[in-house]
């Protein structure tokens, strides 16, 4: 959990912005809610151009105090610092890459106190690269990272190409993107520019990949778009409604995706901050079992979907997702949807923070593009019945 610079700022980042971002996250509750990684994307480097022509070093104008000083600031304030590079001569934005210098760069990142590396392969091989080549590229950086005394989380970003989810963990990666870049859309027909995935595209992409994700090795559904409101400097898309952004956050929590805020935390509106800070929803995402939710019920027109996953305390998290254009009545039943022989069960709505007990399927109206996020527990047979209040 944390924040990433790219979606809002592109390569226009500097020391002052990163420190102010940390300060804001400490004061508005995001840090204490669990968002501790502050990740610099492309643009921290001094030089543009090939690595054969330039060293990899920090831009002294953007980051005059140096990267170790920034990492020290992060650690002193309860954060972890992430950085960006790629396996090509140049990165995606044309800055100096790490090709041929993986050992040197891994040691340098560790010496600075870096806690997370996003290693973006788009600059090296692209969609057509064979799987064997990408496995070797991922391994060339994971080996020196693992050799460091300072642990660094390794995000191998390959846009969901070459079936990366099947092999990235065995090559040392801790997370990998399952799809191409997300757009600032909930549901756009097709793919913008024949490339971008919207929220529902990404969710659909992950439905058959849940078995590859778990503690220490995660399917990454891309950065959160909550709070962008169509104003991203990097992403296409017209933005989404408050309900759609909240559904997006709910479903990323259900599928156990890394939660990286992509908007400017200094200007978040109250609703967006409340969405991102809901500790009951975050608990679904951060559950120690690390299970990714699966679809356990689909309506006849496929617009109504029920997702569920087991939690470490024996409860279940459930999401009633209405992808359609009309309000619909939806239900969840432990026997039907969870294969659990519960006679009576307690249901808590994690957005309304209200709960009740039932001995029949829990039924509720769900607005278009809304997800009702629920938690369900078995109730002993002698407990008294009550309703939402």
Short mmCIF file of C-alpha atoms in Angstrom, two decimals:
data_model
loop_
_atom_site.label_atom_id
_atom_site.label_comp_id
_atom_site.label_asym_id
_atom_site.label_seq_id
_atom_site.Cartn_x
_atom_site.Cartn_y
_atom_site.Cartn_z
CA UNK A 1 0.00 0.00 0.00
CA UNK A 2 1.23 3.46 -0.81
CA UNK A 3 1.43 6.16 -3.47
CA UNK A 4 3.02 6.39 -6.90
CA UNK A 5 3.99 9.56 -8.75
CA UNK A 6 3.36 8.66 -12.39
CA UNK A 7 -0.39 8.95 -13.01
CA UNK A 8 -0.66 12.50 -11.71
CA UNK A 9 2.80 13.95 -12.30
CA UNK A 10 4.58 11.93 -14.99
CA UNK A 11 8.29 12.72 -14.90
CA UNK A 12 7.69 16.16 -13.35
CA UNK A 13 8.74 15.13 -9.86
CA UNK A 14 11.18 16.62 -7.38
CA UNK A 15 12.28 16.45 -3.77
CA UNK A 16 9.87 19.11 -2.58
CA UNK A 17 6.84 17.33 -4.11
CA UNK A 18 7.79 13.97 -2.59
CA UNK A 19 8.35 15.43 0.87
CA UNK A 20 5.09 17.36 0.76
CA UNK A 21 3.31 14.19 -0.36
CA UNK A 22 4.69 12.34 2.66
CA UNK A 23 3.80 15.20 4.99
CA UNK A 24 0.24 15.25 3.68
CA UNK A 25 -0.17 11.48 3.98
CA UNK A 26 1.06 11.67 7.57
CA UNK A 27 -1.37 14.46 8.46
CA UNK A 28 -4.51 13.29 6.63
CA UNK A 29 -4.45 9.73 7.97
CA UNK A 30 -3.36 7.86 4.85
CA UNK A 31 -0.06 6.75 6.35
CA UNK A 32 -1.75 5.41 9.46
CA UNK A 33 -4.34 3.66 7.28
CA UNK A 34 -1.45 1.63 5.78
CA UNK A 35 -0.22 3.66 2.79
CA UNK A 36 3.49 3.63 3.62
CA UNK A 37 5.25 3.15 0.28
CA UNK A 38 5.98 6.42 -1.53
CA UNK A 39 7.18 5.38 -4.97
CA UNK A 40 9.02 7.58 -7.44
CA UNK A 41 8.30 6.57 -11.02
CA UNK A 42 10.30 7.64 -14.07
CA UNK A 43 11.95 11.07 -14.02
CA UNK A 44 14.24 11.04 -10.97
CA UNK A 45 17.29 10.31 -13.13
CA UNK A 46 19.82 12.94 -14.21
CA UNK A 47 20.23 11.97 -17.84
CA UNK A 48 18.10 11.10 -20.82
CA UNK A 49 19.59 8.73 -23.36
CA UNK A 50 21.35 5.37 -23.45
CA UNK A 51 23.08 3.89 -20.42
CA UNK A 52 26.13 3.31 -22.61
CA UNK A 53 26.44 7.10 -22.89
CA UNK A 54 25.41 8.17 -19.37
CA UNK A 55 25.66 6.93 -15.79
CA UNK A 56 22.55 6.31 -13.69
CA UNK A 57 22.49 9.03 -11.06
CA UNK A 58 20.02 11.31 -9.31
CA UNK A 59 19.04 14.58 -10.99
CA UNK A 60 20.82 17.18 -8.80
CA UNK A 61 18.33 19.91 -9.67
CA UNK A 62 15.19 17.91 -8.88
CA UNK A 63 16.71 16.14 -5.87
CA UNK A 64 19.46 18.38 -4.48
CA UNK A 65 19.75 16.49 -1.20
CA UNK A 66 20.23 13.16 -2.93
CA UNK A 67 18.21 9.96 -2.78
CA UNK A 68 19.67 8.61 0.46
CA UNK A 69 18.60 11.80 2.21
CA UNK A 70 15.08 11.41 0.82
CA UNK A 71 14.97 7.77 1.95
CA UNK A 72 16.13 8.83 5.41
CA UNK A 73 13.32 11.42 5.49
CA UNK A 74 10.82 8.75 4.48
CA UNK A 75 11.98 6.30 7.14
CA UNK A 76 12.07 8.96 9.86
CA UNK A 77 8.43 9.77 9.10
CA UNK A 78 7.09 6.21 8.97
CA UNK A 79 7.30 5.67 5.20
CA UNK A 80 9.22 3.50 2.76
CA UNK A 81 10.73 4.87 -0.45
CA UNK A 82 10.34 3.30 -3.88
CA UNK A 83 12.23 4.02 -7.10
CA UNK A 84 11.95 3.20 -10.79
CA UNK A 85 14.20 1.77 -13.50
CA UNK A 86 14.06 -0.62 -16.44
CA UNK A 87 16.09 -3.31 -18.17
CA UNK A 88 16.75 -1.36 -21.37
CA UNK A 89 19.34 1.20 -22.33
CA UNK A 90 16.58 3.75 -21.73
CA UNK A 91 13.44 3.76 -19.59
CA UNK A 92 9.93 4.28 -20.94
CA UNK A 93 10.27 8.06 -20.68
CA UNK A 94 13.73 8.04 -22.24
CA UNK A 95 15.91 8.25 -19.13
CA UNK A 96 18.99 6.17 -18.44
CA UNK A 97 18.12 2.48 -17.89
CA UNK A 98 19.82 -0.39 -16.08
CA UNK A 99 20.80 -2.70 -18.95
CA UNK A 100 24.13 -4.34 -18.25
CA UNK A 101 24.43 -2.67 -14.83
CA UNK A 102 21.95 -4.67 -12.76
CA UNK A 103 24.41 -5.65 -10.00
CA UNK A 104 25.73 -2.10 -9.72
CA UNK A 105 22.28 -0.52 -9.64
CA UNK A 106 20.82 -2.97 -7.12
CA UNK A 107 23.71 -2.26 -4.77
CA UNK A 108 23.27 1.49 -5.28
CA UNK A 109 19.53 1.35 -4.55
CA UNK A 110 20.19 -0.64 -1.38
CA UNK A 111 22.90 1.79 -0.26
CA UNK A 112 20.39 4.62 -0.56
CA UNK A 113 17.87 2.72 1.59
CA UNK A 114 15.38 2.12 -1.23
CA UNK A 115 12.53 -0.21 -0.23
CA UNK A 116 10.74 -0.86 -3.54
CA UNK A 117 11.81 -1.10 -7.17
CA UNK A 118 9.43 -0.85 -10.10
CA UNK A 119 11.35 -2.42 -12.98
CA UNK A 120 9.49 -1.53 -16.17
CA UNK A 121 10.29 -3.75 -19.12
CA UNK A 122 8.40 -1.73 -21.76
CA UNK A 123 11.66 0.04 -22.52
CA UNK A 124 13.44 -3.17 -23.36
CA UNK A 125 11.43 -5.74 -25.24
CA UNK A 126 7.74 -4.92 -25.58
CA UNK A 127 4.72 -7.11 -26.13
CA UNK A 128 6.28 -9.45 -28.69
CA UNK A 129 9.23 -10.56 -26.56
CA UNK A 130 9.27 -14.33 -25.95
CA UNK A 131 8.64 -15.63 -22.47
CA UNK A 132 12.14 -17.10 -22.08
CA UNK A 133 13.71 -13.72 -22.80
CA UNK A 134 11.51 -11.96 -20.26
CA UNK A 135 12.22 -14.57 -17.60
CA UNK A 136 15.93 -13.94 -18.03
CA UNK A 137 15.45 -10.15 -17.90
CA UNK A 138 13.47 -10.42 -14.67
CA UNK A 139 16.07 -12.73 -13.12
CA UNK A 140 19.01 -10.46 -13.98
CA UNK A 141 17.68 -7.84 -11.57
CA UNK A 142 16.10 -10.11 -8.94
CA UNK A 143 19.37 -11.92 -8.17
CA UNK A 144 21.33 -8.78 -7.16
CA UNK A 145 18.31 -7.38 -5.29
CA UNK A 146 18.08 -10.55 -3.21
CA UNK A 147 21.81 -10.37 -2.54
CA UNK A 148 21.49 -7.03 -0.74
CA UNK A 149 21.31 -6.85 3.05
CA UNK A 150 18.59 -4.20 2.76
CA UNK A 151 15.35 -5.83 1.51
CA UNK A 152 13.77 -4.33 -1.62
CA UNK A 153 10.29 -5.24 -2.88
CA UNK A 154 10.61 -6.15 -6.57
CA UNK A 155 7.84 -5.10 -8.97
CA UNK A 156 8.51 -6.57 -12.39
CA UNK A 157 6.22 -4.61 -14.70
CA UNK A 158 5.55 -6.22 -18.08
CA UNK A 159 2.00 -5.01 -18.81
CA UNK A 160 0.48 -8.47 -18.52
CA UNK A 161 2.38 -9.79 -21.53
CA UNK A 162 4.15 -13.17 -21.93
CA UNK A 163 1.89 -14.75 -19.27
CA UNK A 164 4.02 -13.03 -16.64
CA UNK A 165 1.81 -14.27 -13.79
CA UNK A 166 2.86 -17.87 -14.53
CA UNK A 167 6.57 -17.34 -13.92
CA UNK A 168 7.38 -13.98 -12.31
CA UNK A 169 7.29 -15.28 -8.73
CA UNK A 170 9.77 -18.06 -9.52
CA UNK A 171 12.11 -15.41 -10.95
CA UNK A 172 12.01 -13.45 -7.69
CA UNK A 173 9.30 -10.86 -8.37
CA UNK A 174 6.93 -9.80 -5.59
CA UNK A 175 4.31 -8.23 -7.88
CA UNK A 176 3.58 -8.01 -11.58
CA UNK A 177 1.03 -6.18 -13.66
CA UNK A 178 -1.68 -8.39 -15.13
CA UNK A 179 -2.71 -5.91 -17.85
CA UNK A 180 -1.75 -2.86 -19.81
CA UNK A 181 -1.99 0.62 -18.27
CA UNK A 182 -5.27 1.48 -16.61
CA UNK A 183 -7.30 4.38 -17.98
CA UNK A 184 -9.27 6.82 -15.86
CA UNK A 185 -12.52 5.07 -16.79
CA UNK A 186 -14.86 2.62 -15.12
CA UNK A 187 -16.27 1.10 -18.30
CA UNK A 188 -15.18 2.37 -21.71
CA UNK A 189 -16.21 0.42 -24.84
CA UNK A 190 -13.16 -1.43 -26.11
CA UNK A 191 -9.67 -0.26 -25.18
CA UNK A 192 -8.77 3.42 -25.46
CA UNK A 193 -6.07 3.84 -28.11
CA UNK A 194 -6.26 0.04 -28.51
CA UNK A 195 -4.14 -0.25 -25.37
CA UNK A 196 -5.62 0.99 -22.09
CA UNK A 197 -7.72 -1.17 -19.74
CA UNK A 198 -10.58 0.36 -17.76
CA UNK A 199 -11.59 -0.86 -14.28
CA UNK A 200 -13.89 -3.62 -15.53
CA UNK A 201 -11.37 -4.75 -18.17
CA UNK A 202 -8.75 -5.21 -15.46
CA UNK A 203 -11.18 -7.02 -13.19
CA UNK A 204 -12.15 -9.41 -15.98
CA UNK A 205 -8.48 -10.00 -16.84
CA UNK A 206 -7.82 -11.14 -13.29
CA UNK A 207 -10.77 -13.50 -12.93
CA UNK A 208 -8.81 -16.49 -14.25
CA UNK A 209 -5.52 -15.60 -12.58
CA UNK A 210 -6.36 -15.79 -8.88
CA UNK A 211 -4.30 -18.94 -8.35
CA UNK A 212 -1.07 -17.07 -9.12
CA UNK A 213 -1.48 -14.46 -6.39
CA UNK A 214 -0.72 -14.80 -2.68
CA UNK A 215 1.48 -13.54 0.15
CA UNK A 216 4.77 -12.24 -1.24
CA UNK A 217 3.73 -12.64 -4.89
CA UNK A 218 0.84 -10.51 -6.08
CA UNK A 219 -1.23 -9.94 -9.20
CA UNK A 220 -1.08 -6.16 -9.67
CA UNK A 221 -4.23 -4.62 -11.21
CA UNK A 222 -2.40 -1.28 -11.64
CA UNK A 223 -2.51 1.92 -9.64
CA UNK A 224 -5.68 3.33 -8.13
CA UNK A 225 -7.45 6.02 -10.16
CA UNK A 226 -9.51 7.30 -7.22
CA UNK A 227 -9.27 11.11 -7.12
CA UNK A 228 -7.94 11.64 -10.64
CA UNK A 229 -11.32 12.90 -11.89
CA UNK A 230 -10.20 12.97 -15.50
CA UNK A 231 -7.29 15.30 -14.72
CA UNK A 232 -4.34 12.94 -15.00
CA UNK A 233 -1.36 14.32 -16.89
CA UNK A 234 -0.52 10.80 -18.12
CA UNK A 235 -3.65 8.67 -18.37
CA UNK A 236 -6.41 8.85 -20.94
CA UNK A 237 -9.98 8.79 -19.69
CA UNK A 238 -12.75 11.17 -18.69
CA UNK A 239 -12.81 10.12 -15.05
CA UNK A 240 -15.42 8.22 -13.09
CA UNK A 241 -18.21 9.01 -10.66
CA UNK A 242 -17.75 8.84 -6.91
CA UNK A 243 -19.71 5.57 -6.85
CA UNK A 244 -17.54 4.11 -9.62
CA UNK A 245 -14.30 5.14 -7.91
CA UNK A 246 -15.55 3.56 -4.68
CA UNK A 247 -16.47 0.38 -6.54
CA UNK A 248 -13.01 0.36 -8.11
CA UNK A 249 -11.42 0.60 -4.66
CA UNK A 250 -13.72 -2.08 -3.24
CA UNK A 251 -12.90 -4.54 -6.00
CA UNK A 252 -9.13 -3.91 -5.84
CA UNK A 253 -9.44 -4.72 -2.12
CA UNK A 254 -11.34 -7.91 -2.89
CA UNK A 255 -8.79 -9.21 -5.40
CA UNK A 256 -5.85 -8.42 -3.08
CA UNK A 257 -4.19 -6.07 -5.55
CA UNK A 258 -1.47 -3.74 -4.29
CA UNK A 259 -3.14 -0.42 -3.40
CA UNK A 260 -1.09 2.46 -4.77
CA UNK A 261 -2.77 5.86 -4.88
CA UNK A 262 -2.17 7.59 -8.21
CA UNK A 263 -3.69 11.01 -7.54
CA UNK A 264 -2.38 14.14 -5.82
CA UNK A 265 -2.99 13.43 -2.13
CA UNK A 266 -2.58 17.14 -1.32
CA UNK A 267 -5.83 18.02 -3.11
CA UNK A 268 -8.05 14.99 -2.44
CA UNK A 269 -11.69 15.86 -1.80
CA UNK A 270 -13.39 14.57 1.35
CA UNK A 271 -15.25 11.75 -0.42
CA UNK A 272 -12.10 10.42 -2.11
CA UNK A 273 -10.15 10.55 1.15
CA UNK A 274 -12.95 8.69 2.93
CA UNK A 275 -12.93 6.07 0.17
CA UNK A 276 -9.20 5.50 0.39
CA UNK A 277 -9.17 5.52 4.20
CA UNK A 278 -11.92 3.01 4.96
CA UNK A 279 -10.11 0.69 7.37
CA UNK A 280 -12.71 -2.07 7.10
CA UNK A 281 -12.19 -2.24 3.32
CA UNK A 282 -8.42 -2.05 3.71
CA UNK A 283 -8.62 -4.98 6.11
CA UNK A 284 -10.16 -7.05 3.30
CA UNK A 285 -7.19 -6.20 1.08
CA UNK A 286 -4.54 -6.76 3.75
CA UNK A 287 -5.86 -10.01 5.22
CA UNK A 288 -2.94 -12.36 6.03
CA UNK A 289 -4.34 -15.21 3.92
CA UNK A 290 -3.85 -13.01 0.85
CA UNK A 291 -6.63 -14.73 -1.09
CA UNK A 292 -7.89 -13.09 -4.26
CA UNK A 293 -11.69 -13.08 -4.58
CA UNK A 294 -13.39 -15.17 -7.23
CA UNK A 295 -16.77 -14.86 -8.90
CA UNK A 296 -19.17 -17.23 -7.16
CA UNK A 297 -22.37 -16.01 -8.79
CA UNK A 298 -23.19 -14.40 -12.15
CA UNK A 299 -26.60 -13.14 -13.31
CA UNK A 300 -28.19 -14.25 -16.56
CA UNK A 301 -27.06 -11.12 -18.42
CA UNK A 302 -23.63 -11.21 -16.70
CA UNK A 303 -24.07 -7.64 -15.41
CA UNK A 304 -24.70 -8.86 -11.86
CA UNK A 305 -21.74 -10.57 -10.23
CA UNK A 306 -21.05 -11.91 -6.75
CA UNK A 307 -17.42 -12.11 -5.64
CA UNK A 308 -16.25 -13.82 -2.44
CA UNK A 309 -13.12 -14.83 -0.59
CA UNK A 310 -12.26 -16.47 2.72
CA UNK A 311 -10.69 -14.38 5.48
CA UNK A 312 -8.14 -15.46 8.08
CA UNK A 313 -10.66 -15.31 10.96
CA UNK A 314 -13.03 -17.75 9.24
CA UNK A 315 -15.35 -15.06 7.93
CA UNK A 316 -15.93 -14.29 4.25
CA UNK A 317 -15.72 -11.05 2.31
CA UNK A 318 -18.30 -10.60 -0.42
CA UNK A 319 -18.98 -8.04 -3.13
CA UNK A 320 -22.26 -7.62 -4.97
CA UNK A 321 -21.22 -5.89 -8.20
CA UNK A 322 -23.75 -4.32 -10.54
CA UNK A 323 -22.00 -3.66 -13.86
CA UNK A 324 -25.26 -2.74 -15.58
CA UNK A 325 -27.23 0.44 -16.18
CA UNK A 326 -30.19 -0.19 -13.86
CA UNK A 327 -30.61 -0.65 -10.13
CA UNK A 328 -30.94 -4.35 -9.36
CA UNK A 329 -31.84 -6.55 -6.42
CA UNK A 330 -28.93 -8.83 -5.53
CA UNK A 331 -28.38 -11.42 -2.83
CA UNK A 332 -25.71 -13.53 -1.19
CA UNK A 333 -26.30 -16.90 0.46
CA UNK A 334 -23.62 -18.78 2.44
CA UNK A 335 -24.97 -22.13 1.25
CA UNK A 336 -25.38 -21.15 -2.40
CA UNK A 337 -22.38 -18.86 -2.89
CA UNK A 338 -19.85 -19.90 -0.25
CA UNK A 339 -20.59 -23.62 0.07
CA UNK A 340 -20.87 -23.05 3.83
CA UNK A 341 -23.58 -24.84 5.84
CA UNK A 342 -24.46 -21.79 7.94
CA UNK A 343 -28.01 -21.73 9.32
CA UNK A 344 -27.64 -18.18 10.60
CA UNK A 345 -25.09 -15.58 9.57
CA UNK A 346 -24.12 -12.02 10.37
CA UNK A 347 -23.62 -9.52 7.52
CA UNK A 348 -21.83 -6.19 7.81
CA UNK A 349 -21.96 -3.53 5.10
CA UNK A 350 -18.41 -2.15 5.05
CA UNK A 351 -19.39 1.22 3.56
CA UNK A 352 -22.48 1.85 5.69
CA UNK A 353 -20.80 0.34 8.79
CA UNK A 354 -24.08 -1.38 9.71
CA UNK A 355 -24.87 -5.03 10.27
CA UNK A 356 -27.56 -7.58 10.99
CA UNK A 357 -28.20 -11.33 11.33
CA UNK A 358 -30.07 -13.51 8.84
CA UNK A 359 -31.30 -17.06 8.31
CA UNK A 360 -32.30 -16.38 4.68
CA UNK A 361 -30.18 -14.99 1.82
CA UNK A 362 -29.14 -11.40 2.42
CA UNK A 363 -30.80 -9.26 -0.28
CA UNK A 364 -30.18 -5.60 -1.14
CA UNK A 365 -30.70 -3.17 -4.02
CA UNK A 366 -27.46 -2.26 -5.80
CA UNK A 367 -27.20 0.87 -7.94
CA UNK A 368 -25.65 0.84 -11.43
CA UNK A 369 -21.84 0.53 -11.22
CA UNK A 370 -22.01 0.07 -7.46
CA UNK A 371 -20.48 -2.72 -5.41
CA UNK A 372 -21.93 -3.57 -2.02
CA UNK A 373 -18.95 -4.71 0.02
CA UNK A 374 -19.89 -7.13 2.79
CA UNK A 375 -18.37 -9.29 5.47
CA UNK A 376 -20.13 -12.46 6.60
CA UNK A 377 -19.70 -14.55 9.74
CA UNK A 378 -21.41 -17.71 10.96
CA UNK A 379 -23.63 -17.12 13.98
CA UNK A 380 -24.19 -19.77 16.70
CA UNK A 381 -27.63 -21.37 16.65
CA UNK A 382 -28.72 -19.79 19.94
CA UNK A 383 -28.03 -16.16 18.90
CA UNK A 384 -30.99 -13.78 18.65
CA UNK A 385 -32.03 -12.36 15.27
CA UNK A 386 -31.79 -8.66 14.38
CA UNK A 387 -31.71 -6.48 11.32
CA UNK A 388 -29.57 -3.68 9.93
CA UNK A 389 -29.51 -0.64 12.16
#
